[in-house]
Short mmCIF file of N, CA and C in Angstrom, two decimals:
data_model
loop_
_atom_site.label_atom_id
_atom_site.label_comp_id
_atom_site.label_asym_id
_atom_site.label_seq_id
_atom_site.Cartn_x
_atom_site.Cartn_y
_atom_site.Cartn_z
N GLU V 1 62.56 -50.57 16.52
CA GLU V 1 61.95 -50.24 15.26
C GLU V 1 60.84 -51.05 15.08
N ARG V 2 60.06 -50.12 14.16
CA ARG V 2 58.62 -50.16 14.22
C ARG V 2 58.31 -51.84 12.87
N ILE V 3 57.45 -52.94 13.47
CA ILE V 3 57.09 -54.06 12.63
C ILE V 3 56.38 -53.78 12.22
N PRO V 4 55.97 -53.74 10.60
CA PRO V 4 54.36 -52.90 10.08
C PRO V 4 54.25 -54.41 10.04
N ASN V 5 52.94 -53.58 9.15
CA ASN V 5 51.63 -54.93 9.02
C ASN V 5 51.63 -55.76 8.16
N PRO V 6 51.41 -57.17 8.34
CA PRO V 6 51.63 -58.13 7.20
C PRO V 6 50.87 -57.48 6.26
N VAL V 7 50.68 -57.99 4.89
CA VAL V 7 49.89 -57.76 3.89
C VAL V 7 50.60 -59.60 3.02
N PRO V 8 49.10 -59.97 3.07
CA PRO V 8 49.36 -61.24 2.28
C PRO V 8 49.27 -61.07 1.06
N PRO V 9 50.53 -61.48 -0.27
CA PRO V 9 50.30 -61.42 -1.69
C PRO V 9 48.75 -61.88 -2.03
N LEU V 10 48.26 -61.01 -2.96
CA LEU V 10 47.22 -61.85 -3.39
C LEU V 10 47.08 -62.92 -4.79
N ASP V 11 46.06 -63.81 -4.71
CA ASP V 11 45.96 -64.39 -5.99
C ASP V 11 46.50 -64.31 -7.43
N GLY V 12 46.94 -65.14 -8.34
CA GLY V 12 47.21 -64.35 -9.52
C GLY V 12 48.60 -64.78 -10.19
N ASP V 13 49.12 -65.04 -11.29
CA ASP V 13 49.95 -64.96 -11.76
C ASP V 13 51.31 -63.29 -11.46
N THR V 14 52.40 -63.85 -11.63
CA THR V 14 53.05 -62.53 -11.61
C THR V 14 52.71 -61.57 -12.86
N ALA V 15 52.58 -60.13 -12.71
CA ALA V 15 52.60 -59.46 -13.80
C ALA V 15 53.14 -59.61 -15.03
N ASP V 16 52.55 -59.03 -15.88
CA ASP V 16 53.32 -59.67 -17.43
C ASP V 16 53.96 -58.24 -17.73
N PRO V 17 55.62 -58.37 -17.66
CA PRO V 17 56.00 -56.78 -18.05
C PRO V 17 56.06 -56.65 -19.69
N ALA V 18 55.55 -57.22 -20.44
CA ALA V 18 55.09 -56.73 -21.91
C ALA V 18 53.75 -56.37 -22.01
N ALA V 19 52.79 -56.35 -20.49
CA ALA V 19 51.51 -55.94 -20.97
C ALA V 19 51.59 -54.30 -21.03
N GLN V 20 51.16 -53.79 -22.11
CA GLN V 20 50.75 -52.16 -22.64
C GLN V 20 49.65 -51.70 -21.56
N VAL V 21 49.79 -51.74 -20.46
CA VAL V 21 48.20 -51.51 -19.41
C VAL V 21 48.72 -51.22 -17.81
N VAL V 22 48.43 -49.86 -17.66
CA VAL V 22 48.67 -49.14 -16.40
C VAL V 22 47.71 -49.49 -15.50
N VAL V 23 47.38 -50.08 -14.20
CA VAL V 23 46.59 -50.41 -13.50
C VAL V 23 46.36 -49.47 -12.39
N ALA V 24 45.69 -49.42 -11.45
CA ALA V 24 45.38 -48.15 -10.37
C ALA V 24 43.93 -48.71 -9.90
N ALA V 25 44.34 -49.09 -8.29
CA ALA V 25 43.08 -49.58 -7.98
C ALA V 25 42.78 -48.92 -6.76
N GLY V 26 41.46 -48.88 -6.11
CA GLY V 26 40.98 -48.28 -4.98
C GLY V 26 39.38 -47.35 -4.89
N ARG V 27 38.94 -47.15 -3.89
CA ARG V 27 37.74 -46.18 -3.97
C ARG V 27 37.93 -45.26 -4.85
N LEU V 28 36.48 -45.25 -5.81
CA LEU V 28 36.45 -43.70 -6.25
C LEU V 28 36.26 -42.86 -5.53
N THR V 29 36.66 -41.97 -4.98
CA THR V 29 36.67 -40.86 -4.05
C THR V 29 37.68 -39.90 -4.36
N ARG V 30 37.57 -38.83 -4.06
CA ARG V 30 38.52 -37.59 -4.38
C ARG V 30 40.09 -37.99 -3.74
N GLN V 31 39.92 -38.52 -2.22
CA GLN V 31 41.30 -38.82 -1.87
C GLN V 31 42.20 -39.91 -2.48
N LYS V 32 41.82 -40.53 -3.24
CA LYS V 32 42.60 -41.23 -4.16
C LYS V 32 43.28 -40.99 -5.54
N GLY V 33 42.69 -39.27 -6.00
CA GLY V 33 43.26 -38.93 -7.07
C GLY V 33 42.92 -38.85 -8.17
N PHE V 34 42.02 -40.35 -8.45
CA PHE V 34 42.12 -40.82 -10.23
C PHE V 34 41.97 -39.54 -11.01
N ASP V 35 41.34 -38.82 -10.25
CA ASP V 35 41.03 -37.46 -11.31
C ASP V 35 42.48 -37.00 -11.73
N LEU V 36 43.60 -37.00 -10.83
CA LEU V 36 44.92 -36.42 -11.57
C LEU V 36 45.63 -37.56 -12.13
N LEU V 37 45.59 -38.72 -11.79
CA LEU V 37 46.35 -40.13 -12.89
C LEU V 37 45.40 -39.67 -14.09
N ILE V 38 43.90 -39.92 -14.36
CA ILE V 38 43.37 -39.22 -15.92
C ILE V 38 44.21 -38.41 -16.31
N ARG V 39 44.24 -37.12 -15.70
CA ARG V 39 44.89 -36.10 -16.41
C ARG V 39 45.96 -36.40 -17.30
N ALA V 40 47.18 -37.28 -16.27
CA ALA V 40 48.27 -37.49 -16.19
C ALA V 40 48.50 -38.48 -17.38
N PHE V 41 47.44 -39.98 -17.57
CA PHE V 41 47.62 -40.73 -18.54
C PHE V 41 47.18 -39.87 -19.91
N ALA V 42 46.04 -39.29 -19.87
CA ALA V 42 45.76 -38.54 -21.02
C ALA V 42 46.65 -37.26 -22.03
N GLU V 43 48.00 -36.98 -20.92
CA GLU V 43 48.79 -36.46 -21.07
C GLU V 43 49.87 -36.81 -22.05
N VAL V 44 50.07 -38.39 -21.92
CA VAL V 44 51.08 -39.63 -22.09
C VAL V 44 50.63 -39.91 -23.36
N ALA V 45 49.05 -40.26 -23.06
CA ALA V 45 48.52 -41.47 -24.23
C ALA V 45 48.54 -41.33 -25.61
N PRO V 46 48.94 -39.68 -26.23
CA PRO V 46 48.79 -39.67 -27.89
C PRO V 46 50.73 -40.02 -28.16
N ARG V 47 51.36 -40.12 -26.89
CA ARG V 47 52.95 -40.64 -27.01
C ARG V 47 52.55 -42.11 -27.43
N ARG V 48 52.27 -42.90 -26.82
CA ARG V 48 52.10 -44.23 -26.46
C ARG V 48 50.83 -45.05 -26.42
N PRO V 49 50.81 -44.97 -28.18
CA PRO V 49 49.75 -45.62 -28.99
C PRO V 49 49.74 -47.32 -28.09
N GLY V 50 48.44 -47.74 -27.83
CA GLY V 50 48.07 -48.88 -27.61
C GLY V 50 48.49 -49.48 -26.26
N TRP V 51 48.86 -48.38 -25.34
CA TRP V 51 48.38 -48.38 -23.73
C TRP V 51 47.26 -48.27 -23.18
N GLU V 52 46.84 -48.76 -22.35
CA GLU V 52 45.55 -47.95 -21.78
C GLU V 52 45.69 -48.03 -20.12
N LEU V 53 45.00 -47.23 -19.59
CA LEU V 53 44.66 -47.15 -18.44
C LEU V 53 43.61 -48.14 -17.59
N ARG V 54 43.82 -49.25 -16.53
CA ARG V 54 42.77 -49.50 -15.76
C ARG V 54 42.30 -48.99 -14.44
N ILE V 55 41.28 -48.55 -14.01
CA ILE V 55 41.17 -48.19 -12.49
C ILE V 55 40.23 -48.72 -12.04
N TYR V 56 40.31 -50.03 -11.25
CA TYR V 56 39.86 -50.79 -10.23
C TYR V 56 38.86 -50.24 -9.20
N GLY V 57 37.77 -50.35 -9.00
CA GLY V 57 37.18 -49.73 -7.70
C GLY V 57 35.52 -49.04 -8.04
N SER V 58 34.57 -49.17 -6.87
CA SER V 58 33.63 -48.49 -7.53
C SER V 58 33.75 -46.94 -6.32
N GLY V 59 32.75 -46.05 -6.03
CA GLY V 59 32.72 -45.41 -5.21
C GLY V 59 31.87 -44.26 -5.83
N SER V 60 31.61 -42.78 -4.75
CA SER V 60 30.71 -41.90 -5.45
C SER V 60 31.42 -41.30 -6.27
N ASP V 61 32.64 -41.25 -6.95
CA ASP V 61 33.27 -39.88 -8.14
C ASP V 61 32.89 -41.16 -9.40
N ARG V 62 32.37 -41.84 -9.42
CA ARG V 62 32.43 -42.83 -10.94
C ARG V 62 31.79 -41.71 -11.60
N ALA V 63 30.73 -41.17 -11.80
CA ALA V 63 30.23 -40.56 -13.08
C ALA V 63 31.11 -39.61 -13.10
N ALA V 64 31.76 -39.02 -12.14
CA ALA V 64 32.07 -37.38 -12.83
C ALA V 64 33.39 -38.00 -13.53
N LEU V 65 34.25 -39.35 -12.63
CA LEU V 65 35.61 -39.97 -14.06
C LEU V 65 35.05 -40.00 -15.29
N GLU V 66 33.84 -41.06 -14.94
CA GLU V 66 33.40 -41.07 -16.35
C GLU V 66 33.42 -39.90 -17.39
N ARG V 67 32.95 -38.78 -16.88
CA ARG V 67 32.79 -37.48 -17.90
C ARG V 67 33.97 -37.02 -18.39
N GLN V 68 34.90 -37.12 -17.07
CA GLN V 68 36.50 -36.71 -17.12
C GLN V 68 37.28 -37.63 -18.09
N VAL V 69 36.58 -38.94 -18.16
CA VAL V 69 37.48 -39.83 -19.38
C VAL V 69 36.98 -39.07 -20.73
N GLU V 70 35.87 -38.93 -20.94
CA GLU V 70 35.04 -38.85 -22.20
C GLU V 70 35.35 -37.38 -22.52
N GLU V 71 35.34 -36.20 -21.67
CA GLU V 71 35.70 -35.15 -22.23
C GLU V 71 37.21 -35.01 -22.25
N ALA V 72 38.20 -36.14 -21.88
CA ALA V 72 39.36 -36.20 -22.56
C ALA V 72 39.62 -36.80 -23.60
N GLY V 73 38.74 -36.77 -24.33
CA GLY V 73 38.87 -38.22 -25.51
C GLY V 73 39.52 -39.18 -25.27
N MET V 74 39.22 -39.79 -23.75
CA MET V 74 39.87 -40.88 -23.47
C MET V 74 39.25 -42.29 -23.49
N THR V 75 37.63 -42.12 -23.90
CA THR V 75 37.14 -43.64 -23.97
C THR V 75 38.01 -44.73 -24.62
N GLY V 76 37.52 -45.72 -24.16
CA GLY V 76 38.44 -46.98 -24.60
C GLY V 76 40.19 -47.21 -24.49
N ARG V 77 40.87 -45.83 -23.70
CA ARG V 77 42.24 -46.19 -23.76
C ARG V 77 42.19 -45.86 -22.26
N ILE V 78 40.89 -45.41 -21.67
CA ILE V 78 41.03 -45.22 -19.54
C ILE V 78 39.88 -45.61 -19.51
N ARG V 79 39.89 -47.03 -19.07
CA ARG V 79 38.91 -47.66 -18.45
C ARG V 79 38.39 -47.80 -16.99
N LEU V 80 37.24 -47.78 -16.64
CA LEU V 80 37.11 -47.46 -15.31
C LEU V 80 36.48 -49.31 -15.19
N MET V 81 36.62 -50.25 -14.90
CA MET V 81 36.44 -51.55 -14.75
C MET V 81 35.58 -52.11 -13.48
N GLY V 82 35.26 -50.71 -12.44
CA GLY V 82 34.50 -51.16 -11.49
C GLY V 82 34.64 -52.23 -10.41
N ARG V 83 34.73 -52.93 -9.27
CA ARG V 83 35.46 -53.60 -8.61
C ARG V 83 35.84 -55.04 -8.78
N THR V 84 36.33 -55.38 -7.99
CA THR V 84 36.82 -56.87 -8.71
C THR V 84 37.18 -57.89 -7.39
N ARG V 85 36.92 -58.86 -7.08
CA ARG V 85 37.58 -59.66 -6.31
C ARG V 85 38.76 -60.46 -6.69
N ARG V 86 39.00 -60.28 -7.75
CA ARG V 86 39.90 -60.72 -8.05
C ARG V 86 41.28 -60.01 -8.62
N LEU V 87 41.60 -58.68 -7.40
CA LEU V 87 42.48 -57.76 -7.96
C LEU V 87 43.90 -58.63 -8.21
N GLY V 88 44.36 -59.69 -8.07
CA GLY V 88 45.74 -60.39 -8.01
C GLY V 88 46.14 -60.32 -10.08
N GLU V 89 44.62 -60.76 -10.18
CA GLU V 89 44.52 -61.59 -11.85
C GLU V 89 44.50 -59.96 -12.97
N ALA V 90 44.07 -58.82 -12.21
CA ALA V 90 44.16 -57.74 -12.50
C ALA V 90 45.33 -57.17 -12.76
N PHE V 91 46.13 -57.33 -12.16
CA PHE V 91 47.24 -56.75 -11.74
C PHE V 91 48.53 -57.92 -12.30
N ALA V 92 48.03 -58.78 -12.81
CA ALA V 92 48.87 -59.84 -13.45
C ALA V 92 48.90 -59.29 -14.83
N ALA V 93 47.72 -58.95 -15.13
CA ALA V 93 47.75 -58.44 -16.77
C ALA V 93 48.17 -56.90 -17.53
N ALA V 94 48.72 -56.24 -16.47
CA ALA V 94 49.55 -55.18 -16.21
C ALA V 94 50.81 -55.02 -16.04
N SER V 95 51.52 -53.69 -16.21
CA SER V 95 53.10 -53.65 -16.53
C SER V 95 53.85 -52.00 -15.21
N VAL V 96 52.13 -52.11 -15.13
CA VAL V 96 52.61 -50.75 -14.56
C VAL V 96 51.53 -50.31 -13.10
N PHE V 97 51.94 -50.37 -12.02
CA PHE V 97 51.06 -49.64 -11.07
C PHE V 97 51.04 -48.60 -10.60
N ALA V 98 49.87 -47.31 -10.43
CA ALA V 98 49.91 -45.87 -10.17
C ALA V 98 49.43 -45.84 -9.12
N LEU V 99 49.75 -45.11 -8.18
CA LEU V 99 49.18 -44.36 -6.95
C LEU V 99 49.05 -43.17 -6.92
N SER V 100 47.80 -42.74 -7.25
CA SER V 100 47.51 -41.18 -7.11
C SER V 100 47.35 -40.56 -6.05
N SER V 101 47.20 -41.25 -4.74
CA SER V 101 46.39 -40.46 -4.11
C SER V 101 46.90 -39.25 -3.31
N ARG V 102 46.05 -38.29 -2.79
CA ARG V 102 46.10 -37.02 -2.14
C ARG V 102 46.79 -37.17 -0.86
N PHE V 103 45.98 -38.39 0.12
CA PHE V 103 46.69 -39.01 1.15
C PHE V 103 46.07 -40.32 1.26
N GLU V 104 47.20 -40.97 2.24
CA GLU V 104 47.39 -42.61 2.21
C GLU V 104 46.91 -43.13 4.08
N GLY V 105 46.53 -44.25 4.16
CA GLY V 105 46.75 -44.42 5.39
C GLY V 105 48.00 -45.25 5.73
N PHE V 106 48.22 -46.48 4.83
CA PHE V 106 49.81 -46.83 4.65
C PHE V 106 49.98 -47.48 3.86
N GLY V 107 49.32 -47.80 2.50
CA GLY V 107 49.34 -47.99 1.29
C GLY V 107 49.39 -49.19 0.96
N MET V 108 48.65 -50.26 1.74
CA MET V 108 48.76 -51.82 1.41
C MET V 108 48.71 -52.36 -0.10
N VAL V 109 48.01 -51.20 -0.76
CA VAL V 109 47.98 -51.80 -2.24
C VAL V 109 49.26 -51.95 -2.75
N ILE V 110 50.21 -50.69 -2.42
CA ILE V 110 51.14 -51.04 -3.26
C ILE V 110 52.27 -51.99 -2.78
N VAL V 111 52.11 -52.51 -1.67
CA VAL V 111 52.98 -53.91 -1.35
C VAL V 111 52.32 -54.80 -2.06
N GLU V 112 50.98 -54.74 -2.23
CA GLU V 112 50.23 -55.80 -2.86
C GLU V 112 50.58 -55.89 -4.75
N ALA V 113 50.89 -54.65 -5.10
CA ALA V 113 51.60 -54.94 -5.90
C ALA V 113 53.00 -55.18 -6.41
N MET V 114 53.95 -54.23 -5.59
CA MET V 114 55.13 -55.13 -5.55
C MET V 114 55.25 -56.48 -5.45
N ALA V 115 54.64 -57.12 -4.70
CA ALA V 115 54.38 -58.62 -4.77
C ALA V 115 53.90 -59.31 -5.88
N ALA V 116 53.15 -58.83 -6.72
CA ALA V 116 52.54 -59.03 -8.36
C ALA V 116 53.42 -58.66 -8.93
N GLY V 117 54.62 -58.17 -8.52
CA GLY V 117 55.98 -58.10 -10.01
C GLY V 117 55.41 -56.81 -11.01
N LEU V 118 54.46 -55.68 -10.23
CA LEU V 118 54.53 -54.61 -11.21
C LEU V 118 55.33 -53.31 -10.64
N PRO V 119 56.09 -52.85 -11.55
CA PRO V 119 56.90 -51.50 -10.56
C PRO V 119 55.27 -50.18 -9.96
N VAL V 120 56.24 -49.85 -9.56
CA VAL V 120 54.91 -48.40 -8.68
C VAL V 120 55.30 -47.33 -8.84
N VAL V 121 54.62 -46.61 -9.60
CA VAL V 121 55.13 -44.97 -9.12
C VAL V 121 53.87 -44.29 -8.63
N SER V 122 54.22 -43.53 -7.25
CA SER V 122 53.20 -42.84 -6.76
C SER V 122 53.61 -41.57 -6.17
N PHE V 123 52.23 -41.40 -5.80
CA PHE V 123 52.77 -39.25 -5.49
C PHE V 123 53.15 -39.76 -3.75
N ASP V 124 54.36 -38.82 -3.44
CA ASP V 124 54.85 -38.98 -1.99
C ASP V 124 53.65 -38.26 -1.64
N CYS V 125 52.21 -38.75 -1.21
CA CYS V 125 51.61 -37.90 -0.59
C CYS V 125 51.80 -38.58 1.13
N PRO V 126 50.94 -37.92 1.76
CA PRO V 126 50.93 -37.98 3.43
C PRO V 126 50.93 -39.35 3.67
N ARG V 127 51.95 -39.61 4.74
CA ARG V 127 51.70 -41.66 4.98
C ARG V 127 51.83 -42.55 4.23
N GLY V 128 52.54 -42.95 4.37
CA GLY V 128 52.33 -44.65 3.32
C GLY V 128 53.78 -45.06 2.41
N PRO V 129 53.64 -44.04 1.22
CA PRO V 129 54.42 -44.50 0.30
C PRO V 129 56.26 -44.56 0.25
N ALA V 130 56.26 -43.08 1.02
CA ALA V 130 57.75 -43.16 1.32
C ALA V 130 58.22 -43.95 2.21
N ASP V 131 57.29 -44.70 2.93
CA ASP V 131 57.90 -45.72 4.10
C ASP V 131 58.03 -47.13 3.32
N ILE V 132 56.98 -47.42 2.43
CA ILE V 132 57.56 -48.68 1.56
C ILE V 132 58.67 -48.35 0.30
N ILE V 133 58.37 -47.31 -0.26
CA ILE V 133 59.26 -47.61 -1.90
C ILE V 133 60.38 -46.75 -1.29
N THR V 134 61.49 -47.33 -2.05
CA THR V 134 62.58 -46.42 -1.97
C THR V 134 63.29 -46.30 -3.38
N PRO V 135 62.93 -44.67 -3.44
CA PRO V 135 62.76 -44.57 -5.05
C PRO V 135 63.94 -44.78 -6.00
N GLY V 136 63.80 -44.74 -6.81
CA GLY V 136 64.79 -45.83 -7.76
C GLY V 136 65.42 -46.98 -7.70
N ARG V 137 64.77 -47.75 -6.61
CA ARG V 137 65.32 -48.91 -6.29
C ARG V 137 63.96 -49.71 -6.94
N ASP V 138 63.06 -49.55 -5.98
CA ASP V 138 61.90 -50.99 -6.15
C ASP V 138 60.69 -49.97 -6.52
N GLY V 139 60.97 -48.35 -6.84
CA GLY V 139 59.48 -47.68 -7.28
C GLY V 139 59.80 -46.43 -7.09
N VAL V 140 59.24 -45.46 -7.86
CA VAL V 140 58.90 -44.20 -8.26
C VAL V 140 58.54 -43.53 -7.31
N LEU V 141 58.65 -42.19 -6.47
CA LEU V 141 58.03 -41.33 -5.99
C LEU V 141 57.93 -39.94 -6.71
N VAL V 142 56.57 -39.17 -6.86
CA VAL V 142 56.61 -38.16 -7.72
C VAL V 142 55.92 -37.13 -6.67
N PRO V 143 56.34 -35.78 -6.50
CA PRO V 143 55.93 -34.88 -5.58
C PRO V 143 54.18 -35.15 -5.79
N PRO V 144 53.22 -35.01 -4.62
CA PRO V 144 52.33 -34.89 -4.42
C PRO V 144 51.43 -34.13 -5.39
N GLY V 145 50.39 -34.48 -5.82
CA GLY V 145 49.96 -33.59 -6.76
C GLY V 145 50.49 -33.41 -8.07
N ASP V 146 51.56 -33.41 -8.25
CA ASP V 146 52.27 -32.95 -9.83
C ASP V 146 51.73 -33.81 -10.42
N VAL V 147 50.79 -33.23 -11.26
CA VAL V 147 50.08 -34.19 -12.83
C VAL V 147 51.34 -34.43 -13.71
N GLY V 148 52.45 -33.22 -13.80
CA GLY V 148 53.29 -33.26 -15.01
C GLY V 148 54.15 -34.26 -14.50
N ALA V 149 54.61 -34.53 -13.04
CA ALA V 149 55.71 -35.17 -13.01
C ALA V 149 55.16 -36.60 -12.85
N LEU V 150 53.98 -36.54 -12.37
CA LEU V 150 53.16 -38.37 -12.55
C LEU V 150 53.70 -38.55 -14.23
N ALA V 151 52.89 -37.73 -15.41
CA ALA V 151 52.98 -37.86 -16.51
C ALA V 151 54.31 -38.35 -16.89
N ARG V 152 55.24 -37.51 -16.58
CA ARG V 152 56.26 -38.02 -17.30
C ARG V 152 57.18 -39.16 -16.62
N GLU V 153 57.05 -39.70 -15.62
CA GLU V 153 57.41 -41.15 -14.86
C GLU V 153 56.54 -41.88 -15.46
N LEU V 154 55.32 -42.02 -15.69
CA LEU V 154 54.68 -42.94 -16.73
C LEU V 154 55.33 -43.11 -17.93
N ASP V 155 55.26 -42.13 -18.59
CA ASP V 155 55.49 -42.28 -20.25
C ASP V 155 57.19 -42.64 -20.08
N ALA V 156 57.93 -42.24 -19.16
CA ALA V 156 59.15 -42.77 -18.80
C ALA V 156 59.23 -44.49 -18.84
N LEU V 157 58.44 -45.23 -17.72
CA LEU V 157 58.19 -46.68 -17.52
C LEU V 157 58.02 -46.82 -18.73
N MET V 158 56.79 -46.77 -19.57
CA MET V 158 56.42 -47.24 -20.77
C MET V 158 57.14 -47.20 -21.70
N ALA V 159 58.02 -46.51 -21.92
CA ALA V 159 59.29 -46.72 -23.10
C ALA V 159 60.59 -47.60 -22.57
N GLU V 160 60.35 -48.13 -21.26
CA GLU V 160 62.23 -48.94 -21.04
C GLU V 160 61.27 -49.91 -20.09
N PRO V 161 61.33 -51.25 -21.01
CA PRO V 161 60.68 -52.32 -20.25
C PRO V 161 61.93 -53.05 -19.29
N ASP V 162 63.16 -52.73 -19.57
CA ASP V 162 64.24 -53.10 -18.73
C ASP V 162 64.13 -52.58 -17.41
N ARG V 163 63.79 -51.59 -17.76
CA ARG V 163 63.52 -50.29 -16.26
C ARG V 163 62.50 -50.93 -15.54
N ARG V 164 61.08 -51.22 -16.14
CA ARG V 164 60.13 -51.60 -15.49
C ARG V 164 60.50 -53.10 -14.83
N HIS V 165 61.22 -53.82 -15.39
CA HIS V 165 61.61 -55.14 -14.86
C HIS V 165 62.22 -54.74 -14.16
N ALA V 166 63.35 -53.92 -13.87
CA ALA V 166 64.32 -54.14 -12.63
C ALA V 166 63.61 -53.54 -11.36
N LEU V 167 62.78 -52.79 -11.68
CA LEU V 167 62.14 -52.14 -10.33
C LEU V 167 61.33 -52.84 -9.88
N ALA V 168 60.38 -53.97 -10.84
CA ALA V 168 59.55 -55.10 -10.44
C ALA V 168 60.47 -55.90 -9.69
N SER V 169 61.50 -56.67 -10.46
CA SER V 169 62.28 -57.68 -9.19
C SER V 169 62.80 -56.91 -7.92
N ALA V 170 63.22 -55.62 -7.86
CA ALA V 170 63.52 -54.89 -6.38
C ALA V 170 62.31 -55.12 -5.72
N GLY V 171 60.90 -54.75 -6.23
CA GLY V 171 59.79 -54.55 -5.52
C GLY V 171 59.01 -55.76 -4.75
N ARG V 172 59.37 -56.71 -5.75
CA ARG V 172 59.27 -58.30 -5.19
C ARG V 172 59.69 -58.21 -3.73
N GLU V 173 61.17 -58.30 -3.68
CA GLU V 173 62.68 -57.92 -2.81
C GLU V 173 61.31 -57.47 -1.69
N THR V 174 61.43 -56.47 -1.67
CA THR V 174 60.62 -55.31 -0.60
C THR V 174 58.86 -55.90 -0.10
N ALA V 175 58.49 -56.37 -0.62
CA ALA V 175 57.22 -57.16 -0.94
C ALA V 175 57.31 -57.84 0.44
N ARG V 176 58.35 -59.27 0.23
CA ARG V 176 58.54 -60.15 1.22
C ARG V 176 58.80 -59.77 2.50
N ALA V 177 59.42 -58.56 2.69
CA ALA V 177 59.70 -58.20 4.17
C ALA V 177 58.11 -58.60 4.85
N TYR V 178 56.84 -58.00 3.93
CA TYR V 178 55.27 -57.79 4.53
C TYR V 178 54.90 -59.09 4.77
N ASP V 179 55.78 -60.37 4.24
CA ASP V 179 54.63 -61.34 3.93
C ASP V 179 54.56 -61.87 5.19
N PRO V 180 53.34 -62.22 5.71
CA PRO V 180 52.65 -62.84 6.61
C PRO V 180 54.06 -63.34 7.79
N ARG V 181 54.52 -64.62 7.12
CA ARG V 181 55.55 -65.44 8.07
C ARG V 181 56.95 -64.59 8.05
N ALA V 182 56.86 -63.42 7.15
CA ALA V 182 58.15 -62.93 7.81
C ALA V 182 57.70 -61.95 9.11
N ILE V 183 56.71 -61.52 9.08
CA ILE V 183 56.48 -60.56 9.71
C ILE V 183 56.02 -61.22 11.42
N ALA V 184 55.64 -62.45 11.33
CA ALA V 184 55.55 -63.54 12.72
C ALA V 184 56.96 -63.54 13.02
N ALA V 185 57.80 -63.73 12.55
CA ALA V 185 59.16 -64.25 12.68
C ALA V 185 59.68 -63.04 13.24
N ARG V 186 59.25 -62.02 12.85
CA ARG V 186 60.13 -60.49 13.39
C ARG V 186 59.80 -61.09 14.86
N TRP V 187 58.20 -60.53 15.07
CA TRP V 187 57.62 -60.36 16.28
C TRP V 187 57.83 -61.54 17.36
N THR V 188 57.76 -63.01 17.05
CA THR V 188 58.79 -64.25 17.49
C THR V 188 60.33 -63.91 17.82
N ALA V 189 61.10 -63.10 17.14
CA ALA V 189 62.02 -62.51 17.91
C ALA V 189 62.33 -61.58 18.79
N LEU V 190 61.31 -60.37 18.60
CA LEU V 190 61.35 -59.60 19.61
C LEU V 190 60.88 -60.25 20.80
N LEU V 191 59.63 -60.80 20.73
CA LEU V 191 59.55 -61.52 22.04
C LEU V 191 60.67 -62.09 22.54
N ASP V 192 60.96 -62.98 22.08
CA ASP V 192 62.42 -63.84 22.62
C ASP V 192 63.16 -62.84 23.59
N GLU V 193 63.32 -61.90 22.72
CA GLU V 193 64.25 -60.65 23.29
C GLU V 193 63.82 -60.36 24.39
N LEU V 194 62.51 -59.67 24.40
CA LEU V 194 61.57 -59.19 26.04
C LEU V 194 61.91 -60.38 26.74
N MET V 195 61.74 -61.80 26.49
CA MET V 195 61.46 -62.59 27.50
C MET V 195 62.70 -63.52 28.48
N GLN V 196 63.76 -62.67 27.71
CA GLN V 196 65.32 -62.42 27.99
C GLN V 196 65.94 -62.31 29.43
N PRO V 197 66.21 -63.06 30.35
CA PRO V 197 66.60 -62.47 32.08
C PRO V 197 67.32 -61.42 31.75
N THR V 198 67.05 -60.19 32.45
CA THR V 198 68.03 -59.37 32.15
C THR V 198 69.52 -59.43 33.16
N SER V 199 70.58 -59.64 33.07
CA SER V 199 71.68 -60.07 33.99
C SER V 199 71.83 -58.87 34.84
#
């Protein structure tokens, strides 16, 4: 069985389940699909006054994304927050995490979000999300690039604090398996097994 890479939890308090904030984080490039996330949030926003989307990160697509936010009439509701060294604090101020990538390497940020107590909605993009998320238990997977489905799932989570809470607590459990101490213990057990003399 494959032993995953360790993902140390971020600094910061546990996410605030009452916060009306969807958070996302990553480089502002086409790969991360923030253009798709902006479209999905803009679709839901009129039905969910009070909610905002905060995207953390910097990158070459910033100006284009800012224009998109403006054209969607979402200035003030969708905020490009720039880079932060305090992602844990950013996560603690939110109640939903969204991953809109077109493709991912592993999706370490999903584990970080889960560890912070955030329910995760993610595109089921190549490599990563489906290895981490058990749909309906500790997160939500949406068909890749399906903006309408992403909007529906965000809307459903915004509407149901109890479901946010249930997914978040299962997600924290999932994230514990990636804690460096848990991973170290698995490697130790595997090495012990390999060192056993064969009878």
